[in-house]
């Protein structure tokens, strides 16, 4: 196994937590304008429930069937992770991505749906829950009279995604350790330890699982030193390989894609400039900097190809495949700039919707050809996010992508679920209406040997009129027919970011 040495790993750990070298400024308490703005907005506008604090004890409840019926044989658990604690002592985080991780499970079966929500008991959560106030700087916020940082796990909120790894559920963040979770109780077990000097090294939020072998690939970013750490993990959670890859521009890399031969990164024009607190202010959008596509050979991490693309930014890919001549084709939700990370996610915390529609993401197809040639093409006019694929097609040539969608006159976010055929351009979709705000869809195959795209789309949503969270289940090939079944909780949960599915 060619792992990075302990000395290299600790250097990476220190670099990724370089904010530890900065001393946060102390400041006097005063009425917090962000807290006051949100309080005023939330008193009148139920849309703001998407960023309301979940109760410290979490949620336990049963969902009521409000439409249709559960298809025969459909059973399993949907896990959703996202930020759930935004304020303490009348002070509110500035940036949506800062909230402490709140993990939800929807156990679905013939007897109904049981819902559970629990905060992820990171070291940060436990210390601040005991203190009754925020203590540590976060990605986009510095609380009053903060403490110092010794490394990235000090500020680990484990709030972005989840990964099933054998009998273990991992809650994932961008900048530090994965957090081990009991998949049945949602109880926290502590930071995941890989050994080989890799404790605390960044393990990012969008790992990819190869169909067939079940091997899991992931990365972590050290933006300040322009490098990545790559991870290769066996299906049972055994570390197969890890190591550093240098000379990767310090963009805010959130996601990547794999093909049968390559790991493919798209580094946006939102680039690291200088270490600052809050950490997000270390980045600036450079409209002159091209996006950089980098393909790294799976078998030899020293072999790479690169392409320059027009300036832009992205959070999420659909998927990718590689052709015999080395051409890579991928689809993603691309935007012209990083406005949402720089401004929109701040507005949400005040209870205000994003209004700058030109900066929102569209579905784009990127072709990376031999010799450094590339092409970026729009797949439609609507705004989209959270593109998803049939997971059995990860890294393989495929036809379809599912995603959430909205138009310019819907500044509060997505109301539609859509499917797009990448080869014909054909679309299928369902609009939930102006008061239902949808979250990331997940594709659940009808059977392991079903044809591509034969299965179910499951997603959660906020019904702002009912002020309740809902779950909707669709036939993945017949979205326009509407949900085959829908359920509603007796309460509203804060929005999550990403999820995964465990079959019964």
Coordinates of C-alpha atoms in Angstrom, one line a residue, residues 14-474:
X14 CA -1.7 21.4 9.7
X15 CA -2.1 23.1 6.3
X16 CA -5.7 22.2 6.0
X17 CA -6.2 23.7 9.4
X18 CA -4.0 26.7 8.7
X19 CA -6.6 28.9 10.3
X20 CA -5.1 27.6 13.5
X21 CA -2.3 30.0 13.0
X22 CA -4.7 32.9 13.1
X23 CA -6.0 34.4 16.3
X24 CA -9.7 35.2 16.2
X25 CA -10.5 38.7 17.3
X26 CA -12.5 39.1 20.5
X27 CA -15.4 41.6 20.3
X28 CA -18.1 42.8 22.6
X29 CA -21.6 41.4 22.5
X30 CA -24.3 43.5 21.0
X31 CA -27.7 42.9 19.4
X32 CA -27.0 40.6 16.5
X33 CA -28.5 42.0 13.2
X34 CA -28.5 38.6 11.5
X35 CA -30.4 37.0 14.4
X36 CA -32.9 39.9 14.5
X37 CA -33.4 39.8 10.7
X38 CA -34.1 36.1 10.7
X39 CA -36.5 36.4 13.7
X40 CA -38.4 39.1 11.9
X41 CA -38.6 37.1 8.6
X42 CA -39.5 33.8 10.2
X43 CA -42.4 35.4 12.1
X44 CA -44.1 36.0 8.7
X45 CA -42.6 33.7 6.2
X46 CA -42.7 29.8 6.5
X47 CA -40.1 29.4 3.8
X48 CA -37.5 30.3 6.5
X49 CA -38.2 27.0 8.1
X50 CA -35.4 25.6 5.9
X51 CA -32.9 27.2 8.2
X52 CA -34.7 27.0 11.5
X53 CA -32.8 25.4 14.4
X54 CA -33.8 21.8 15.1
X55 CA -34.4 20.9 18.8
X56 CA -31.3 19.7 20.7
X57 CA -33.0 16.4 21.4
X58 CA -33.8 15.9 17.7
X59 CA -37.0 14.5 16.2
X60 CA -38.9 11.2 16.5
X61 CA -42.1 10.8 14.6
X62 CA -44.2 8.9 12.1
X63 CA -45.1 10.3 8.6
X64 CA -48.7 10.3 7.5
X65 CA -49.6 8.9 4.1
X66 CA -51.3 11.8 2.2
X67 CA -51.4 10.4 -1.3
X68 CA -51.1 7.1 -3.2
X69 CA -49.6 3.9 -1.8
X70 CA -46.2 2.4 -1.2
X71 CA -45.2 0.1 -4.1
X72 CA -44.9 -3.6 -3.3
X73 CA -41.4 -4.5 -2.2
X74 CA -40.1 -1.0 -1.8
X75 CA -38.4 -0.8 1.6
X76 CA -35.3 0.7 3.1
X77 CA -33.9 3.7 4.8
X78 CA -33.3 7.2 3.4
X79 CA -30.5 9.1 5.2
X80 CA -30.3 12.9 4.9
X81 CA -27.5 15.1 6.3
X82 CA -27.4 18.9 6.6
X83 CA -27.0 21.8 8.9
X84 CA -29.4 22.0 11.8
X85 CA -28.1 24.4 14.5
X86 CA -27.7 28.0 13.4
X87 CA -28.0 30.1 16.6
X88 CA -27.1 30.2 20.2
X89 CA -27.6 32.9 22.8
X90 CA -29.4 35.1 20.3
X91 CA -26.4 35.1 17.9
X92 CA -26.7 33.5 14.5
X93 CA -24.3 32.0 12.0
X94 CA -23.7 34.2 9.0
X95 CA -23.3 31.4 6.4
X96 CA -25.7 28.5 5.7
X97 CA -22.8 26.0 5.4
X98 CA -21.8 26.6 9.1
X99 CA -24.7 24.9 10.9
X100 CA -23.9 21.8 13.0
X101 CA -24.7 18.5 11.3
X102 CA -28.2 17.2 11.8
X103 CA -28.8 13.6 10.5
X104 CA -32.2 12.2 9.6
X105 CA -33.4 8.7 8.8
X106 CA -36.6 7.8 7.1
X107 CA -37.3 4.1 7.6
X108 CA -39.8 3.1 4.9
X109 CA -41.7 -0.2 4.9
X110 CA -45.2 -1.8 4.6
X111 CA -46.0 -0.6 8.2
X112 CA -45.3 3.0 7.3
X113 CA -42.5 5.5 7.7
X114 CA -40.6 6.2 11.0
X115 CA -38.6 9.4 11.0
X116 CA -35.7 10.2 13.3
X117 CA -33.4 13.3 13.5
X118 CA -30.3 13.6 15.6
X119 CA -27.4 16.0 15.9
X120 CA -24.0 14.6 15.1
X121 CA -22.1 14.6 18.3
X122 CA -18.8 16.0 17.0
X123 CA -16.3 17.4 19.5
X124 CA -17.4 20.9 18.5
X125 CA -21.1 20.1 19.1
X126 CA -20.5 18.6 22.5
X127 CA -18.3 21.5 23.7
X128 CA -20.7 24.2 22.4
X129 CA -23.8 22.4 23.7
X130 CA -22.2 22.2 27.2
X131 CA -21.2 25.9 27.0
X132 CA -24.6 27.0 25.6
X133 CA -22.8 29.2 23.0
X134 CA -20.8 29.0 19.8
X135 CA -17.1 28.8 20.7
X136 CA -15.2 28.2 17.5
X137 CA -14.9 29.9 14.1
X138 CA -16.8 28.2 11.3
X139 CA -16.4 28.3 7.5
X140 CA -18.2 31.6 7.1
X141 CA -18.7 33.0 10.6
X142 CA -16.7 34.0 13.7
X143 CA -18.8 34.0 16.8
X144 CA -18.4 36.5 19.7
X145 CA -15.3 35.9 21.8
X146 CA -14.2 32.8 19.9
X147 CA -11.6 30.3 21.0
X148 CA -8.6 29.3 18.9
X149 CA -8.1 26.3 16.6
X150 CA -5.5 23.5 16.7
X151 CA -6.7 21.8 13.5
X152 CA -9.6 21.3 11.1
X153 CA -11.5 18.8 13.3
X154 CA -11.9 21.5 15.9
X155 CA -14.4 23.1 13.6
X156 CA -15.8 19.9 12.1
X157 CA -19.6 20.1 11.8
X158 CA -20.0 16.9 9.8
X159 CA -23.0 18.5 8.1
X160 CA -22.7 17.8 4.3
X161 CA -23.3 14.2 3.3
X162 CA -23.4 10.5 4.3
X163 CA -21.7 7.3 3.1
X164 CA -22.7 3.7 3.9
X165 CA -19.5 1.7 4.5
X166 CA -20.4 -1.9 5.4
X167 CA -22.4 -1.7 8.7
X168 CA -21.1 1.8 9.4
X169 CA -22.6 5.2 8.4
X170 CA -20.2 8.1 7.9
X171 CA -21.3 11.7 8.2
X172 CA -19.1 13.7 5.9
X173 CA -17.8 17.3 5.8
X174 CA -15.3 19.0 3.6
X175 CA -12.3 19.9 5.7
X176 CA -11.7 17.1 8.3
X177 CA -12.5 13.6 9.4
X178 CA -15.6 11.6 8.5
X179 CA -17.7 11.0 11.6
X180 CA -18.8 7.4 12.4
X181 CA -22.5 6.9 13.1
X182 CA -24.7 4.0 14.1
X183 CA -27.0 3.6 11.1
X184 CA -29.9 2.3 13.3
X185 CA -29.9 4.7 16.2
X186 CA -28.0 7.6 14.6
X187 CA -25.8 7.7 17.7
X188 CA -22.3 9.2 17.1
X189 CA -19.2 7.0 17.6
X190 CA -16.5 9.5 17.0
X191 CA -14.1 10.5 14.2
X192 CA -13.3 7.7 11.7
X193 CA -9.7 6.6 12.1
X194 CA -8.0 5.2 9.1
X195 CA -4.5 4.7 10.6
X196 CA -1.3 5.2 8.7
X197 CA -1.0 8.8 10.1
X198 CA -4.2 9.9 8.3
X199 CA -6.2 10.9 11.4
X200 CA -7.9 14.3 10.7
X201 CA -6.8 14.5 7.1
X202 CA -9.7 15.9 4.9
X203 CA -12.1 13.3 3.6
X204 CA -14.6 15.1 1.4
X205 CA -18.3 14.9 1.1
X206 CA -18.8 13.2 -2.3
X207 CA -17.1 9.8 -2.4
X208 CA -17.8 7.7 -5.5
X209 CA -18.4 3.9 -5.5
X210 CA -17.4 1.9 -8.5
X211 CA -20.1 -0.5 -9.8
X212 CA -19.0 -4.1 -9.7
X213 CA -15.9 -3.8 -7.5
X214 CA -17.6 -1.6 -4.9
X215 CA -14.3 0.3 -4.4
X216 CA -14.8 3.8 -3.1
X217 CA -12.8 6.8 -4.2
X218 CA -12.6 10.1 -2.5
X219 CA -10.4 13.2 -2.0
X220 CA -9.6 15.9 0.4
X221 CA -8.4 19.4 -0.5
X222 CA -5.5 21.5 0.8
X223 CA -6.3 24.7 -1.1
X224 CA -3.6 26.8 0.6
X225 CA -0.8 24.4 -0.7
X226 CA -2.6 23.7 -4.1
X227 CA -2.8 19.9 -3.6
X228 CA -5.2 17.1 -3.0
X229 CA -5.1 13.9 -0.9
X230 CA -6.6 10.9 -2.8
X231 CA -8.3 8.0 -1.0
X232 CA -9.0 4.5 -2.3
X233 CA -11.1 2.3 0.1
X234 CA -12.4 -1.3 -0.1
X235 CA -16.1 -1.9 0.2
X236 CA -15.6 -3.2 3.8
X237 CA -13.9 0.1 4.8
X238 CA -10.3 -1.1 4.6
X239 CA -7.9 1.6 3.4
X240 CA -6.3 0.5 0.1
X241 CA -4.3 3.6 -0.8
X242 CA -4.0 7.3 0.1
X243 CA -1.5 9.9 -1.1
X244 CA -0.9 13.5 -2.0
X245 CA -1.2 15.0 -5.5
X246 CA 0.4 18.3 -6.0
X247 CA -0.1 21.2 -8.4
X248 CA -3.9 21.3 -8.2
X249 CA -5.2 25.0 -8.1
X250 CA -6.6 26.0 -4.8
X251 CA -10.2 26.3 -5.8
X252 CA -13.1 25.4 -3.5
X253 CA -13.5 21.8 -4.8
X254 CA -16.7 20.2 -3.5
X255 CA -17.3 17.3 -5.9
X256 CA -15.6 15.1 -8.5
X257 CA -16.4 12.3 -10.9
X258 CA -14.9 9.0 -11.9
X259 CA -14.7 7.1 -15.2
X260 CA -13.4 3.5 -15.6
X261 CA -9.9 4.9 -16.0
X262 CA -9.7 8.4 -14.3
X263 CA -10.6 10.6 -11.4
X264 CA -11.8 13.9 -12.8
X265 CA -11.8 17.2 -11.0
X266 CA -13.1 20.6 -12.2
X267 CA -11.5 23.4 -10.3
X268 CA -13.6 26.6 -10.5
X269 CA -12.5 30.2 -10.6
X270 CA -13.2 30.7 -6.9
X271 CA -9.6 30.5 -5.8
X272 CA -7.6 30.6 -2.5
X273 CA -5.8 33.9 -2.0
X274 CA -4.6 34.2 1.6
X275 CA -5.6 32.5 4.9
X276 CA -8.2 34.6 6.7
X277 CA -11.0 34.2 9.2
X278 CA -13.7 33.3 8.5
X279 CA -12.1 30.7 6.3
X280 CA -14.4 31.4 3.3
X281 CA -12.9 34.9 3.0
X282 CA -9.6 33.2 2.1
X283 CA -11.2 32.7 -1.4
X284 CA -12.1 35.2 -4.1
X285 CA -13.7 34.7 -7.5
X286 CA -11.3 35.6 -10.3
X287 CA -13.3 36.2 -13.5
X288 CA -10.1 36.0 -15.5
X289 CA -9.1 32.6 -14.2
X290 CA -10.2 29.6 -16.3
X291 CA -11.8 26.6 -14.7
X292 CA -9.2 23.8 -14.8
X293 CA -10.3 20.3 -15.6
X294 CA -7.8 17.6 -14.3
X295 CA -8.0 13.9 -15.0
X296 CA -5.8 11.7 -12.8
X297 CA -5.1 8.1 -13.8
X298 CA -6.6 5.6 -11.3
X299 CA -3.6 3.3 -11.6
X300 CA -0.9 5.9 -11.5
X301 CA -1.6 9.1 -9.7
X302 CA 1.4 10.8 -11.3
X303 CA -0.2 10.6 -14.7
X304 CA -2.6 13.4 -15.4
X305 CA -4.2 15.4 -18.3
X306 CA -5.6 18.9 -18.0
X307 CA -7.8 21.3 -19.9
X308 CA -8.8 25.0 -19.5
X309 CA -12.4 25.9 -19.6
X310 CA -14.3 29.3 -19.5
X311 CA -14.3 30.9 -16.0
X312 CA -17.1 29.6 -13.7
X313 CA -17.9 27.6 -10.6
X314 CA -19.8 24.5 -9.6
X315 CA -20.8 22.5 -6.6
X316 CA -22.1 19.3 -8.1
X317 CA -21.6 16.8 -11.0
X318 CA -24.1 14.4 -12.5
X319 CA -21.6 11.8 -13.8
X320 CA -18.9 11.0 -16.4
X321 CA -17.7 8.4 -18.8
X322 CA -14.6 7.9 -20.9
X323 CA -14.4 6.8 -24.5
X324 CA -11.8 4.6 -26.1
X325 CA -9.8 7.5 -27.4
X326 CA -9.6 9.1 -24.0
X327 CA -12.4 11.6 -24.5
X328 CA -14.2 12.3 -21.2
X329 CA -17.9 13.5 -21.2
X330 CA -19.5 14.8 -18.0
X331 CA -22.5 16.8 -16.9
X332 CA -22.7 19.2 -14.0
X333 CA -24.6 22.2 -12.6
X334 CA -22.4 25.1 -13.6
X335 CA -22.7 28.7 -12.8
X336 CA -20.9 31.8 -14.2
X337 CA -19.6 32.8 -10.8
X338 CA -19.6 31.8 -7.1
X339 CA -22.2 34.2 -6.0
X340 CA -24.2 31.7 -4.0
X341 CA -21.2 30.7 -1.8
X342 CA -20.2 34.4 -1.5
X343 CA -23.6 36.0 -1.0
X344 CA -26.6 33.8 -1.4
X345 CA -25.8 31.5 1.5
X346 CA -25.4 34.6 3.7
X347 CA -28.8 36.0 2.6
X348 CA -30.5 32.7 3.5
X349 CA -29.3 33.0 7.1
X350 CA -31.2 36.4 7.4
X351 CA -34.3 34.8 6.0
X352 CA -33.9 36.4 2.6
X353 CA -34.0 34.6 -0.8
X354 CA -31.4 34.8 -3.5
X355 CA -32.4 37.4 -6.1
X356 CA -29.5 37.4 -8.6
X357 CA -30.7 34.8 -11.0
X358 CA -28.0 35.2 -13.6
X359 CA -25.5 33.6 -11.2
X360 CA -27.5 30.5 -10.7
X361 CA -26.5 27.1 -12.0
X362 CA -27.6 25.5 -15.3
X363 CA -27.3 21.9 -16.6
X364 CA -24.2 21.8 -18.8
X365 CA -22.3 19.0 -20.6
X366 CA -18.5 19.2 -20.8
X367 CA -16.5 17.3 -23.3
X368 CA -12.7 16.9 -22.6
X369 CA -11.0 15.7 -25.8
X370 CA -7.4 14.6 -26.4
X371 CA -4.8 17.3 -27.0
X372 CA -6.4 19.7 -24.5
X373 CA -9.5 20.5 -26.6
X374 CA -12.7 21.0 -24.7
X375 CA -16.3 22.1 -25.2
X376 CA -19.0 23.3 -22.8
X377 CA -22.7 23.1 -23.9
X378 CA -25.9 24.1 -22.2
X379 CA -28.5 21.3 -21.9
X380 CA -31.4 23.6 -21.1
X381 CA -32.5 27.0 -19.9
X382 CA -33.8 26.2 -16.5
X383 CA -31.8 26.5 -13.3
X384 CA -30.9 23.2 -11.8
X385 CA -29.0 21.7 -8.9
X386 CA -28.3 18.3 -7.2
X387 CA -27.9 16.3 -10.4
X388 CA -28.2 12.5 -9.7
X389 CA -27.7 9.4 -11.7
X390 CA -28.5 5.7 -11.5
X391 CA -25.6 4.7 -9.1
X392 CA -25.1 1.4 -11.1
X393 CA -23.9 3.6 -14.0
X394 CA -21.2 5.5 -12.0
X395 CA -18.3 6.1 -14.3
X396 CA -20.0 4.4 -17.2
X397 CA -21.7 5.7 -20.4
X398 CA -25.3 6.4 -19.5
X399 CA -28.4 8.2 -20.8
X400 CA -30.1 10.0 -17.9
X401 CA -29.7 12.5 -15.1
X402 CA -32.3 13.5 -12.5
X403 CA -32.2 16.9 -10.8
X404 CA -34.2 19.7 -9.1
X405 CA -35.1 22.7 -11.2
X406 CA -36.6 26.2 -11.0
X407 CA -37.1 29.3 -13.2
X408 CA -36.0 32.9 -12.8
X409 CA -39.3 33.9 -11.2
X410 CA -38.7 31.4 -8.4
X411 CA -35.9 33.0 -6.4
X412 CA -36.6 30.9 -3.3
X413 CA -35.4 27.7 -4.9
X414 CA -36.5 24.5 -6.7
X415 CA -40.1 23.4 -7.0
X416 CA -39.6 20.8 -9.7
X417 CA -38.1 17.3 -10.1
X418 CA -36.8 16.6 -13.7
X419 CA -35.2 13.9 -15.7
X420 CA -33.1 14.6 -18.8
X421 CA -31.9 12.3 -21.5
X422 CA -28.3 13.4 -22.3
X423 CA -28.4 12.0 -25.8
X424 CA -31.8 13.2 -27.1
X425 CA -32.4 16.2 -24.9
X426 CA -35.9 14.8 -23.9
X427 CA -37.2 15.9 -20.5
X428 CA -39.7 14.6 -18.1
X429 CA -40.7 16.4 -14.9
X430 CA -43.2 17.3 -12.2
X431 CA -43.9 20.7 -10.6
X432 CA -44.9 20.5 -7.0
X433 CA -46.3 24.1 -7.1
X434 CA -45.2 27.4 -5.7
X435 CA -45.2 26.5 -2.0
X436 CA -43.3 23.2 -2.1
X437 CA -39.5 23.5 -2.0
X438 CA -37.8 20.3 -3.0
X439 CA -34.5 18.8 -1.8
X440 CA -32.0 16.6 -3.5
X441 CA -33.5 13.5 -5.3
X442 CA -32.0 10.1 -5.0
X443 CA -32.3 7.2 -7.5
X444 CA -33.2 3.8 -6.1
X445 CA -32.9 0.9 -8.6
X446 CA -35.9 -1.3 -9.0
X447 CA -33.6 -4.3 -8.9
X448 CA -29.9 -4.9 -9.1
X449 CA -30.3 -6.3 -12.6
X450 CA -32.9 -3.7 -13.8
X451 CA -32.2 -1.7 -17.0
X452 CA -30.6 1.7 -16.6
X453 CA -33.1 4.2 -15.2
X454 CA -35.7 1.6 -14.0
X455 CA -36.4 2.4 -10.4
X456 CA -37.6 5.1 -8.1
X457 CA -36.9 8.7 -7.3
X458 CA -37.3 9.6 -3.6
X459 CA -36.9 13.1 -2.2
X460 CA -37.9 15.3 0.7
X461 CA -39.5 18.8 0.6
X462 CA -40.8 21.6 2.7
X463 CA -44.5 22.3 2.2
X464 CA -44.6 25.9 3.2
X465 CA -48.4 26.1 3.4
X466 CA -48.6 23.1 5.7
X467 CA -45.4 24.1 7.4
X468 CA -44.4 20.4 7.4
X469 CA -41.7 18.3 5.8
X470 CA -42.8 15.8 3.2
X471 CA -41.4 12.8 1.4
X472 CA -42.3 12.0 -2.2
X473 CA -41.8 8.8 -4.2
X474 CA -41.9 8.7 -8.0

